[in-house]
Coordinates of C-alpha atoms and ligand atoms in Angstrom, one line a residue:
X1 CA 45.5 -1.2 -20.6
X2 CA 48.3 -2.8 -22.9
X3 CA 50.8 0.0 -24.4
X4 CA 53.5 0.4 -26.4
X5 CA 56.9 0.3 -25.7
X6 CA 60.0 1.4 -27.7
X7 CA 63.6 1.9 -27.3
X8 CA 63.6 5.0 -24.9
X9 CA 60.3 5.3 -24.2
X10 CA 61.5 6.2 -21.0
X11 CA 63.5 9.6 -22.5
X12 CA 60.4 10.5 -24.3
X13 CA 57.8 10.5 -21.7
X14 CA 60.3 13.3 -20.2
X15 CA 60.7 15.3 -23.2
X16 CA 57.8 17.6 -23.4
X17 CA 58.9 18.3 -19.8
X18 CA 62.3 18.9 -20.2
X19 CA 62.0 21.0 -23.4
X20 CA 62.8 24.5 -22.5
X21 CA 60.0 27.5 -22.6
X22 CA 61.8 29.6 -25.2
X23 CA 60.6 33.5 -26.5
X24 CA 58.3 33.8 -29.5
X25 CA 60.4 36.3 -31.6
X26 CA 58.4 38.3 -34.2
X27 CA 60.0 38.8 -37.4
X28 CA 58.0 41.7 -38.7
X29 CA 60.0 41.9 -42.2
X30 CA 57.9 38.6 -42.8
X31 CA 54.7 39.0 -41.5
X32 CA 52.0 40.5 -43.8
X33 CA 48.6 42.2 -43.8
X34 CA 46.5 43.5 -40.6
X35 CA 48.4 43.2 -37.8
X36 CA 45.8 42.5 -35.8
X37 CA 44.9 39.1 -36.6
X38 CA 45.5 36.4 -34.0
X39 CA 47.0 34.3 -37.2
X40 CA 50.9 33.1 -36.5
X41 CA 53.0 31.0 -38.4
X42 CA 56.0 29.9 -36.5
X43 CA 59.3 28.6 -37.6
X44 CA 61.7 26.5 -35.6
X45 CA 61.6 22.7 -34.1
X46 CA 57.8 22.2 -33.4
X47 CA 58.8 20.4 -29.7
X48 CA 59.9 24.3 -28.4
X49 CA 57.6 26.1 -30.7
X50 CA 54.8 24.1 -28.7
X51 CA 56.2 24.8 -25.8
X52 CA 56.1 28.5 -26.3
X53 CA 52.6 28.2 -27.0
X54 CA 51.2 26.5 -24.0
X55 CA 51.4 29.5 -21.0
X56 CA 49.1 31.6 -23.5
X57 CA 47.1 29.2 -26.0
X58 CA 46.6 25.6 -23.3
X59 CA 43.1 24.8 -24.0
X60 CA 42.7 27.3 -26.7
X61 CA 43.0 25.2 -29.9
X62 CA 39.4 23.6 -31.2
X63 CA 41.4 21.8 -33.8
X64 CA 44.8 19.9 -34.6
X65 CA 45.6 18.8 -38.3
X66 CA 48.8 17.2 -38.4
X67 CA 50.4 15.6 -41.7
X68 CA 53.9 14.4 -40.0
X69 CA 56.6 12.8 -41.9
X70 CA 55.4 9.1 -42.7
X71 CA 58.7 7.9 -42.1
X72 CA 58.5 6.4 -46.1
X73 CA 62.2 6.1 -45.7
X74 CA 62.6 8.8 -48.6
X75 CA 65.2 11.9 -48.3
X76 CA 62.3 14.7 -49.6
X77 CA 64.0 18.0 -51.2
X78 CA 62.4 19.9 -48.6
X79 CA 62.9 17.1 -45.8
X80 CA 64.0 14.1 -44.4
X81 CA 61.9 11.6 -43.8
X82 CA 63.6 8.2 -42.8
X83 CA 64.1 7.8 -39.1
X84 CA 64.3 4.6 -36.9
X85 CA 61.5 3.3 -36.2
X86 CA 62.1 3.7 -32.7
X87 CA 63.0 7.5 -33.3
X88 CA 60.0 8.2 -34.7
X89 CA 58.1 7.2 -32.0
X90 CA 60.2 9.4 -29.8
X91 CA 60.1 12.2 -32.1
X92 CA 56.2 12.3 -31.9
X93 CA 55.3 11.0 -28.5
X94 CA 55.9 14.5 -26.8
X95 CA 54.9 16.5 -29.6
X96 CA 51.4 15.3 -29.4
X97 CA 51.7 15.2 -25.7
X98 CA 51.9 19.2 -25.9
X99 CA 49.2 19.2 -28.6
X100 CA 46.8 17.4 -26.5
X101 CA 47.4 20.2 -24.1
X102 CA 46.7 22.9 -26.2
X103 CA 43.3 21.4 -27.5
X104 CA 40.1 22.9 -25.7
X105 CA 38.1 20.2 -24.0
X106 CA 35.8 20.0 -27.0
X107 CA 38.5 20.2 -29.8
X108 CA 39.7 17.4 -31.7
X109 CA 43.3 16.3 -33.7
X110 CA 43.5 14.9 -36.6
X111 CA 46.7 12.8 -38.3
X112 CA 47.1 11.5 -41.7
X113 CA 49.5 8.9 -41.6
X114 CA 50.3 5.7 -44.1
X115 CA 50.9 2.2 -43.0
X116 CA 54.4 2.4 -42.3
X117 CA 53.7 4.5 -39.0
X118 CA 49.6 4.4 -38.5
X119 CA 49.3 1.4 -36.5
X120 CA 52.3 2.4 -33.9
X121 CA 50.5 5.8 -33.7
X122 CA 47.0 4.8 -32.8
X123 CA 47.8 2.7 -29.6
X124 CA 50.2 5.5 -28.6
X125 CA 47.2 8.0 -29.1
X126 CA 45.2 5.6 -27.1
X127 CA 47.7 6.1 -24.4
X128 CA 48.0 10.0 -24.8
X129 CA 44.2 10.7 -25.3
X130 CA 42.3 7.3 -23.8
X131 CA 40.7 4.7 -26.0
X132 CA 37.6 6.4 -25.2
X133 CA 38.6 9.1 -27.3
X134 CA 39.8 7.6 -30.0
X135 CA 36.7 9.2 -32.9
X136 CA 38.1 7.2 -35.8
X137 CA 40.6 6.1 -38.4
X138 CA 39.2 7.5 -41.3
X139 CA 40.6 6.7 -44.7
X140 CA 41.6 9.6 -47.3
X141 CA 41.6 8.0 -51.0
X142 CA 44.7 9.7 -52.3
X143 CA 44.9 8.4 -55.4
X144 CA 42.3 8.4 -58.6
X145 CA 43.9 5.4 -60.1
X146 CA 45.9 2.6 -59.5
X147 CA 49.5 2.7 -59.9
X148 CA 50.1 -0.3 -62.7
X149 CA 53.6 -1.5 -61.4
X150 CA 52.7 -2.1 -58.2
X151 CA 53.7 -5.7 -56.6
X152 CA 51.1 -6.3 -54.2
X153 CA 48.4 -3.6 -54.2
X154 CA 48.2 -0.6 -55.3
X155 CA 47.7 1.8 -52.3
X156 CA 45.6 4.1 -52.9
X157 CA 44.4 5.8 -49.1
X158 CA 46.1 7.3 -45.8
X159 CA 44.8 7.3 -42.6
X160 CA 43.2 10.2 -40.9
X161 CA 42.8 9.3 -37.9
X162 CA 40.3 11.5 -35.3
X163 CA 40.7 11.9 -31.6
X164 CA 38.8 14.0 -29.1
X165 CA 40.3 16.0 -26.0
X166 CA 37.4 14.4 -24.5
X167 CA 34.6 12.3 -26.7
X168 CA 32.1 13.8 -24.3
X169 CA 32.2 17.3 -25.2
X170 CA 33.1 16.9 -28.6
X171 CA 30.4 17.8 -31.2
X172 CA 31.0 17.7 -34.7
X173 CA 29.5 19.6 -37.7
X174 CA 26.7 17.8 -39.8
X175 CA 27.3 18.0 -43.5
X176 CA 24.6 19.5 -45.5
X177 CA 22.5 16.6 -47.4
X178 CA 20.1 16.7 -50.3
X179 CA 16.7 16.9 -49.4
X180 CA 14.7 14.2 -51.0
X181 CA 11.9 13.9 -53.0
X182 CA 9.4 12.4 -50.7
X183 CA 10.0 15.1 -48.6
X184 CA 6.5 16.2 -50.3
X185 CA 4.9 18.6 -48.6
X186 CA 5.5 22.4 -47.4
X187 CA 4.8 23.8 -44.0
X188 CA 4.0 27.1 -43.7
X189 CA 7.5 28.4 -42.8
X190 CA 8.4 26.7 -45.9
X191 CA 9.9 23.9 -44.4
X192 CA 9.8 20.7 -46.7
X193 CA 8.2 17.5 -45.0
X194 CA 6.1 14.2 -45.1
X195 CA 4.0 12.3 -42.6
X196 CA 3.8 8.9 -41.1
X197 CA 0.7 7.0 -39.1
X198 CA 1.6 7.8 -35.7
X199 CA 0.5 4.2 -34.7
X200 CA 3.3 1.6 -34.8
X201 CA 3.1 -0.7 -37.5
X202 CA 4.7 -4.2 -38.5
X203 CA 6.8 -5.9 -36.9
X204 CA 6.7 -7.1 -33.0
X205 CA 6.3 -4.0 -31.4
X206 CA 2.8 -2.2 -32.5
X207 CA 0.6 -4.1 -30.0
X208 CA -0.8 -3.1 -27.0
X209 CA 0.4 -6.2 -25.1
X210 CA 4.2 -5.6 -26.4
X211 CA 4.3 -1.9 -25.4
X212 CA 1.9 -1.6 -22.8
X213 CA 3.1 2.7 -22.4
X214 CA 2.3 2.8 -25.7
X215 CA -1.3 2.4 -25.7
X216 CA -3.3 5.8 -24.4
X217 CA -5.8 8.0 -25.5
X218 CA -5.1 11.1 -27.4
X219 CA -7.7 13.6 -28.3
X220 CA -8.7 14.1 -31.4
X221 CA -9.5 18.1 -33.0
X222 CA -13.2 17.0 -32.3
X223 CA -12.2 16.4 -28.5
X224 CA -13.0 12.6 -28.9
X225 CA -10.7 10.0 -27.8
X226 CA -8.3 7.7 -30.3
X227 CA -6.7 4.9 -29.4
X228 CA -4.5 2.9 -31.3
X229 CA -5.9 0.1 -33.1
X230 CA -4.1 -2.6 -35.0
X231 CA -5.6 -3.9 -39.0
X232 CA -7.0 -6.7 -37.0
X233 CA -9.1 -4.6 -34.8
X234 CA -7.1 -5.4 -31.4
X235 CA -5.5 -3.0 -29.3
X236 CA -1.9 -1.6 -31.3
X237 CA 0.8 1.2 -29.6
X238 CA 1.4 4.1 -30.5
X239 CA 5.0 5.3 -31.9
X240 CA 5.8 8.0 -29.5
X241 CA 5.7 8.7 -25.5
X242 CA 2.9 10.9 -24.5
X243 CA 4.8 13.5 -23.3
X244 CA 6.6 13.7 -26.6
X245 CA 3.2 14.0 -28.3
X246 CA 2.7 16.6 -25.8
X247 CA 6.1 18.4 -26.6
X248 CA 6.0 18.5 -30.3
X249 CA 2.0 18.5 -30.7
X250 CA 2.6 20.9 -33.7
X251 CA 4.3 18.0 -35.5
X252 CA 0.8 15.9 -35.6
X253 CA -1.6 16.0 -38.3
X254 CA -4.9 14.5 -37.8
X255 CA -7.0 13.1 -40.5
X256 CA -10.2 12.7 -40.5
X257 CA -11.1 9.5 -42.7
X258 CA -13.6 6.8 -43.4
X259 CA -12.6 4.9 -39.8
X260 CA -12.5 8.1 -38.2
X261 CA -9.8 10.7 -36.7
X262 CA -6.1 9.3 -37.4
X263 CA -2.8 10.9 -36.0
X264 CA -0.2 11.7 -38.4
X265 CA 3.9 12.9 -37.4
X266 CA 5.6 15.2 -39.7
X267 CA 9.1 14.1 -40.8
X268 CA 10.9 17.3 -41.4
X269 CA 13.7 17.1 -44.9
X270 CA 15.8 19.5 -42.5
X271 CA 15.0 17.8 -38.8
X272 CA 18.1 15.6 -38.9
X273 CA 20.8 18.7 -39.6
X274 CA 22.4 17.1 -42.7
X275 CA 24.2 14.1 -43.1
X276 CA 27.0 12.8 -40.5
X277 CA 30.6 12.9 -41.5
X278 CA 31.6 9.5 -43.3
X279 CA 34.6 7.7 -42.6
X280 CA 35.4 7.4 -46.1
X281 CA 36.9 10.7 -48.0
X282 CA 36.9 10.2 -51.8
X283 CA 39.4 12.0 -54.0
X284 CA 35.9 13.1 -55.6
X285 CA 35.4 15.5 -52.1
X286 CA 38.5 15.7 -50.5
X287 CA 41.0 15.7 -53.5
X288 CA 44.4 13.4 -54.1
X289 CA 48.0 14.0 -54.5
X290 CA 47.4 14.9 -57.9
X291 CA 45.0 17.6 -57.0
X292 CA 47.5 19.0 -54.7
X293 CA 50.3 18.4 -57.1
X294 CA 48.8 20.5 -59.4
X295 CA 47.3 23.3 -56.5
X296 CA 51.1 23.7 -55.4
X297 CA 52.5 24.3 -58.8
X298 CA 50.2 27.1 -59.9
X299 CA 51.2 28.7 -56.4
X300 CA 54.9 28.0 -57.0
X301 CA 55.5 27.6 -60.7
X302 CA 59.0 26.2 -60.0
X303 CA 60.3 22.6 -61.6
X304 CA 60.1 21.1 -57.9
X305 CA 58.0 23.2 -55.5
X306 CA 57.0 21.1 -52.4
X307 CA 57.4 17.2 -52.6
X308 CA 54.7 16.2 -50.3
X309 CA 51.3 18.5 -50.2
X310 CA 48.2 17.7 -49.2
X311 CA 45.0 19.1 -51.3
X312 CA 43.4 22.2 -50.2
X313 CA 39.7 19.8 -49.7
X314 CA 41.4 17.5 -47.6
X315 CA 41.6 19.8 -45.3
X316 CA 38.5 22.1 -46.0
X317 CA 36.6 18.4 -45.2
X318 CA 38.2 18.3 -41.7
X319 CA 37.4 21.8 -40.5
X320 CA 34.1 21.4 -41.6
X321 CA 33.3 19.1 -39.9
X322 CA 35.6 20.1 -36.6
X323 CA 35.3 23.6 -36.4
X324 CA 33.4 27.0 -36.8
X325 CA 34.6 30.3 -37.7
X326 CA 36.4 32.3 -35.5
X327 CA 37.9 28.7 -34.1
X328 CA 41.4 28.1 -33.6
X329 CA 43.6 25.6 -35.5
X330 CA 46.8 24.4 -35.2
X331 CA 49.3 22.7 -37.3
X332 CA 52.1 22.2 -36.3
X333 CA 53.8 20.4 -39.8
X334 CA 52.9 22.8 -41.9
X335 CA 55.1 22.2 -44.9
X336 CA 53.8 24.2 -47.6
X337 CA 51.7 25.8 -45.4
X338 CA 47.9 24.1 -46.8
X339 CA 46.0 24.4 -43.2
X340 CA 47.3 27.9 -42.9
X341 CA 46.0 28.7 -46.6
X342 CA 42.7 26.5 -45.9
X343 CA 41.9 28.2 -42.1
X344 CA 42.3 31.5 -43.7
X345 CA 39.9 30.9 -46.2
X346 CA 37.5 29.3 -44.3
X347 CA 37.7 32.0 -41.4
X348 CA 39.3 29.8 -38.7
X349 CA 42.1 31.6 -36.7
X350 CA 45.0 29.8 -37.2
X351 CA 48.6 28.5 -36.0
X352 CA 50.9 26.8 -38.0
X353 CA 54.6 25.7 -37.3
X354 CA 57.2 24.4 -39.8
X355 CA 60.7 23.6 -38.8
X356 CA 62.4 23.9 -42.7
X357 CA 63.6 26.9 -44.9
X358 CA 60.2 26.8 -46.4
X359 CA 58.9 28.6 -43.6
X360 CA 60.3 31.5 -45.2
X361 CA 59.9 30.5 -49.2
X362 CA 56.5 28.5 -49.6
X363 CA 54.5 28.8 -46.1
X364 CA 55.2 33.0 -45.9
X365 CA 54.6 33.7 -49.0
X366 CA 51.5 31.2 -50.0
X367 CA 49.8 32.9 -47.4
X368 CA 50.7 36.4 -48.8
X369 CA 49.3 35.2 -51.5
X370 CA 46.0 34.3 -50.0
X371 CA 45.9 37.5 -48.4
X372 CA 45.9 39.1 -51.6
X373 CA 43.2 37.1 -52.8
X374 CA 44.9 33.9 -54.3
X375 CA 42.2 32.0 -56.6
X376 CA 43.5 27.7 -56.3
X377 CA 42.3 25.7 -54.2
X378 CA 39.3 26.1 -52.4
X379 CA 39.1 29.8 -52.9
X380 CA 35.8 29.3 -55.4
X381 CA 34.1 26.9 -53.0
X382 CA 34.6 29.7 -49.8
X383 CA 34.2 32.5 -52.0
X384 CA 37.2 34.0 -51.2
X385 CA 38.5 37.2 -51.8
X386 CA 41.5 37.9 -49.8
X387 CA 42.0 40.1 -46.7
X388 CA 43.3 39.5 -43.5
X389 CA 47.1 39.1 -42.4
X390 CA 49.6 36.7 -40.0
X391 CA 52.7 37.6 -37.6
X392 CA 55.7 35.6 -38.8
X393 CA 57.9 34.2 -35.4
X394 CA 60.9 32.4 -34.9
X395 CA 62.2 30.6 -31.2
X396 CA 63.9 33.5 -29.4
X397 CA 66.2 32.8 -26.1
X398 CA 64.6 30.4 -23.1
X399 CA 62.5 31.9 -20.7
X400 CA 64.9 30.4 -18.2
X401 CA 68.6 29.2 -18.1
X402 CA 70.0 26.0 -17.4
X403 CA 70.0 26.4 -14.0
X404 CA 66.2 27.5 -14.0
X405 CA 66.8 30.9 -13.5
X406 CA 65.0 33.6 -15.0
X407 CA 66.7 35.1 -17.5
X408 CA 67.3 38.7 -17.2
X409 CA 66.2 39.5 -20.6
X410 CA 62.2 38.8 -19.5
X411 CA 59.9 41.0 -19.9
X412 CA 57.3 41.1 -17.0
X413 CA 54.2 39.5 -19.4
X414 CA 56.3 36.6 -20.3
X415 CA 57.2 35.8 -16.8
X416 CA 53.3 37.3 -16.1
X417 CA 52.2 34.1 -18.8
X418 CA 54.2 31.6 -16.7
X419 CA 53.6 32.0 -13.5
X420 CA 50.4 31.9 -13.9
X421 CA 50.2 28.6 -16.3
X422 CA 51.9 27.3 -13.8
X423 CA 49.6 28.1 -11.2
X424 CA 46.4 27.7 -13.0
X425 CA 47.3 25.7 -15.9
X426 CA 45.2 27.8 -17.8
X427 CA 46.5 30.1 -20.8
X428 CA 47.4 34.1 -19.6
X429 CA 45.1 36.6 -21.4
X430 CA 46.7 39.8 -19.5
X431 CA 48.1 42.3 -20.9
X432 CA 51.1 42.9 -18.4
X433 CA 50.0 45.9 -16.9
X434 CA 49.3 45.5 -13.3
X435 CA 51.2 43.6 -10.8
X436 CA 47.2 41.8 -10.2
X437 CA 48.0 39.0 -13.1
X438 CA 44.2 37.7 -12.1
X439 CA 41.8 35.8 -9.8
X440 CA 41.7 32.1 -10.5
X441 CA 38.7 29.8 -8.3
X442 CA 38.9 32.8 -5.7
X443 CA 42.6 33.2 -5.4
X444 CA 44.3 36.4 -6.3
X445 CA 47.7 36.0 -8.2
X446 CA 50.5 38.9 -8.1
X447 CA 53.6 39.6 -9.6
X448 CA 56.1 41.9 -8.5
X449 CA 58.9 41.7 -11.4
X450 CA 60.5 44.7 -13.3
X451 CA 59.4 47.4 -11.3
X452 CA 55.8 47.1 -12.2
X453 CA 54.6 49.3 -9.9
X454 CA 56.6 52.3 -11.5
X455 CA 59.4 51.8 -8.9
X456 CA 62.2 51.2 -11.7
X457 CA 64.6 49.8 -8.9
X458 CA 63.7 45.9 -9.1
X459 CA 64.9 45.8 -5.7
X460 CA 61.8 48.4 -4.3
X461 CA 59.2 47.2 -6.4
X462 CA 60.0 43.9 -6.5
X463 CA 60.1 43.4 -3.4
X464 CA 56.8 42.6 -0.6
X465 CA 56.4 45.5 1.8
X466 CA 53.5 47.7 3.3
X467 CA 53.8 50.0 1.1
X468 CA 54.5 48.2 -1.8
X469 CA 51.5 45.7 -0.3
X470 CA 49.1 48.9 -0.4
X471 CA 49.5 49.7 -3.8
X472 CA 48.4 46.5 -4.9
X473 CA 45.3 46.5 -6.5
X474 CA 43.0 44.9 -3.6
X475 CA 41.5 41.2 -3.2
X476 CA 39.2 40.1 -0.6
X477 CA 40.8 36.6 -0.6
X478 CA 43.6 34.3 -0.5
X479 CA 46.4 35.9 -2.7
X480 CA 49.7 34.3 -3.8
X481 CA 52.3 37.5 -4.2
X482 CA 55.3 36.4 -6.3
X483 CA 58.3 38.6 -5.5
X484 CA 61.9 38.8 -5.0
X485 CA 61.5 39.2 -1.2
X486 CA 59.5 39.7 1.6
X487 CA 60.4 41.6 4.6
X488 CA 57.0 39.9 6.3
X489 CA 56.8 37.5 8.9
X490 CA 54.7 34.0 8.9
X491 CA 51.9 35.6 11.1
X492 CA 51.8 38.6 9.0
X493 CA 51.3 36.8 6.0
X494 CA 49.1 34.7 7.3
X495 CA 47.1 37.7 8.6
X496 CA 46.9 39.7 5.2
X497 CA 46.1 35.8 3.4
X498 CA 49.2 36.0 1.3
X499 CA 51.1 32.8 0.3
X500 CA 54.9 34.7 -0.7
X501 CA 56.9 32.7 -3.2
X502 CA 60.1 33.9 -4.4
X503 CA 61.2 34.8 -8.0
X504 CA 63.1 32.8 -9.3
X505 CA 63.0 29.7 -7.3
X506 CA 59.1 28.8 -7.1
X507 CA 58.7 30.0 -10.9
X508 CA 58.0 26.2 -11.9
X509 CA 58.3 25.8 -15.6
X510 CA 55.8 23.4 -16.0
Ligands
LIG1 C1 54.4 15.8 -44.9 S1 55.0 17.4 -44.6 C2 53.6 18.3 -44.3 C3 52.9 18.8 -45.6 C4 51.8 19.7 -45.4 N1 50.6 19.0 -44.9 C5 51.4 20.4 -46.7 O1 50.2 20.4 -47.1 O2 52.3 21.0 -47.3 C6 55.8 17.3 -43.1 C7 56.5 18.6 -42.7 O3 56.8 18.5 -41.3 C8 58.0 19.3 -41.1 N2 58.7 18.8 -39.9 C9 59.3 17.7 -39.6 N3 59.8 17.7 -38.4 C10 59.4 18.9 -37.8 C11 59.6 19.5 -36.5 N4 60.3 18.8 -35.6 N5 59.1 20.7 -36.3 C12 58.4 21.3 -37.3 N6 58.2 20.8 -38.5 C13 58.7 19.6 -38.8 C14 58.8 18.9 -42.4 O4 59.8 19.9 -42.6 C15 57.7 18.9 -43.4 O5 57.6 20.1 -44.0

């Protein structure tokens, strides 16, 4: 498959690897609301925030809206957003390596970009996620009228562009459609429908001769038998398979008329589930930058509160199409904080990261705001009315130093969270209280770390022994014990089914 290359390339397929697993530190002061929501808004470089996330949320996110810099080659109040070309490439190549990490195998990402960057982006997507995941690039009309001094045109749409963790598994959301008027006719669960001659009609296909399967007997309500019959009298087809008359027999009607009994098929307003998501979304649905404009200024009623928003429908569009309630999304440019505002609305759990000050003045406090039942945006359409709440973190210390030792400062469920990602590579739901992290395709993980077992002196408890291998809640099965050391022999070990690694040496970051 062709890819792309850039200056560096090379540095930046190493970067998601090479970033360091750093502490997510809570900053209760700026948190808000019931504490026990899943909600987080992060602030610090998105590249380690990510990176924080995988051991626990890998395969957790159903959906990724992302709204990076465009690289328009403007310095924003808020942010910069003129980088080298090649830069930019680095910049997001490992970011949305991570991201694709953290998506469940049916989620999806999503990434508004303009022209500058779009193109570059799709075939490194294609790389990251496979072509054959590659949904579409949708277009968002941004703007509601044409801008008169422009030279050539007058842009008026991003890209959203749509990829799947894997196009297989992922389903998305019909949108609810009008039923129409032909729809004529009631059923007794109230269900509007019309009918259609089961016998194929027209065209090349409606004679016995072209679909030979199609031509059978079915009985009629007086127990004789109908075949189908063309206008002309010759032998015709019918529409359907005879086992799917079979399966959805109470979708036939049969009429009995002047040329006898004739099969009908209901065609149910609601059968289809709604219309499919188009790849067009007008400023009419999804809003423009002068819908957003005005949404950030009522929440911010300062002469220049947040350069570069996107509307609250843009975003209520993609998760309703994407996601469910109760799903999780991500953002992981949050700027002023609009998928935070729009997920909490809509009942979506939600992540969102943002490297600028305005972590702390717009995204914090916007969603204070919706907590306490702020009425912009698409609060009407949701019929929202506040509640809820979100833990505020910033990057704490790494999880290990530079020589890939475990700082001291760990606490055993964060060393719990990564040894076992990097067993598993699957996210840690423990709670950190039992050396037994948890059993994975039949083996048994430990970890002995921080006296866990109630022996405060690390080197007792952390360390492999009889007695210490008694206490350990039991498995009848391989188990891999993580410990400081191990007294044991290799026949011993092998007897009891215990691979030993040592802390910290075989603690693999990634
Ligand atoms: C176009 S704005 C996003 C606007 C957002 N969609 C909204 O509705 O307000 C891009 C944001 O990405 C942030 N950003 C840029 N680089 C980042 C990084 N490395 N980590 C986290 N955030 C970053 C910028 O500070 C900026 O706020």
């Amino acid at each position: 498959m062709p890819i792309l290359d850039w200056v560096d390339k090379d540095k930046a397929l190493k970067a998601a690897d090479g970033a360091p697993y750093r502490l997510l530190e809570e900053v209760p002061k700026l948190s808000f609301g019931d504490a026990d929501h899943e909600n987080m808004l992060i602030q610090g470089d998105n590249l380690d925030a990510l990176k924080a996330l995988i051991p626990y949320y890998a395969g957790r996110v159903k959906c990724i809206f992302i709204d990076p810099p465009y690289n328009t080659g403007s310095a924003f109040d808020h942010y910069d957003d003129n980088v080298e070309h090649s830069k930019w490439l680095s910049l997001i190549y490992p970011r949305v390596e991570l991201l694709r990490d953290l998506l469940t195998e049916d989620g999806t990402i999503w990434i508004t970009l303009d022209d500058r960057e779009s193109h570059y982006f799709k075939v490194m997507c294609d790389e990251l996620f496979g072509r054959k995941n590659f949904i579409a690039n949708a277009i968002w009309e941004k703007s509601d009228s044409p801008r008169m001094d422009a030279v050539f045109f007058s842009s008026r749409h991003d890209h959203l562009l749509a990829y799947a963790k894997n196009k297989e598994f992922a389903e998305f959301n019909r949108l609810p459609a009008e039923i129409a008027d032909h729809y004529n006719r009631v059923d007794d669960k109230g269900r509007r429908y019309y009918t259609k001659p089961l016998r194929a009609m027209g065209g090349q296909g409606d004679s016995r001769e072209a679909r030979p399967t199609l031509y059978y007997a079915l009985e009629a309500p007086d127990g004789s038998k109908v075949y189908p019959v063309r206008q002309d009298g010759t032998d015709g087809a019918w529409r359907w398979r005879e086992e799917k008359v079979r399966d959805e027999s109470e979708r036939i009607d049969w009429v009995n008329g002047k040329k006898g009994w004739v099969p009908y098929y209901r065609i149910y307003g609601d059968a289809s589930q709604g219309r499919p998501a188009e790849t067009i979304f007008p400023h009419s649905l999804a809003g423009s930058n002068r819908t957003s404009k005005s949404e950030i200024k009522k929440l911010f009623p300062v002469d220049n509160p947040f350069g570069t928003p996107k509307p609250e429908s843009l975003i209520k569009c993609v998760l309703t199409i994407a996601t469910n309630p109760g799903d999780l999304v991500l953002d992981s440019f949050l700027g002023s904080g609009t998928t935070a505002a729009v997920a909490h609305k809509m009942g979506r759990k939600y992540i969102g990261i943002e490297l600028g000050d305005h972590a702390v003045t717009h995204c914090a406090p916007r969603m204070q705001k919706v907590i306490e039942g702020e009425p912009g945006g698409i609060s009407k359409a949701c019929k929202w009315e506040g509640g809820g709440g979100f833990r505020f973190f910033r990057l704490g210390e790494g999880v290990f130093d530079e020589a890939g030792q475990i700082n001291p400062d760990i606490r055993f469920p964060v060393l719990a969270a990564h040894v076992w990602f990097s067993e598993t590579h699957t996210p840690w739901t423990g709670k950190g209280k039992s050396p037994l992290l948890g059993v994975h395709n039949g083996v048994a993980y430990y970890l002995l770390y921080n006296g866990i077992l109630g022996d405060r002196k690390p080197q007792n408890g952390n360390v492999l022994t009889s007695r210490i291998l008694a206490e350990l809640p039991p498995h009848d099965g391989p188990k891999v014990v993580y410990g400081e050391w191990t007294p044991f022999k290799a026949d011993r070990l092998r007897k009891e089914d215990i691979v030993f690694k040592q802390t910290p040496y075989d603690v693999k970051a990634r």
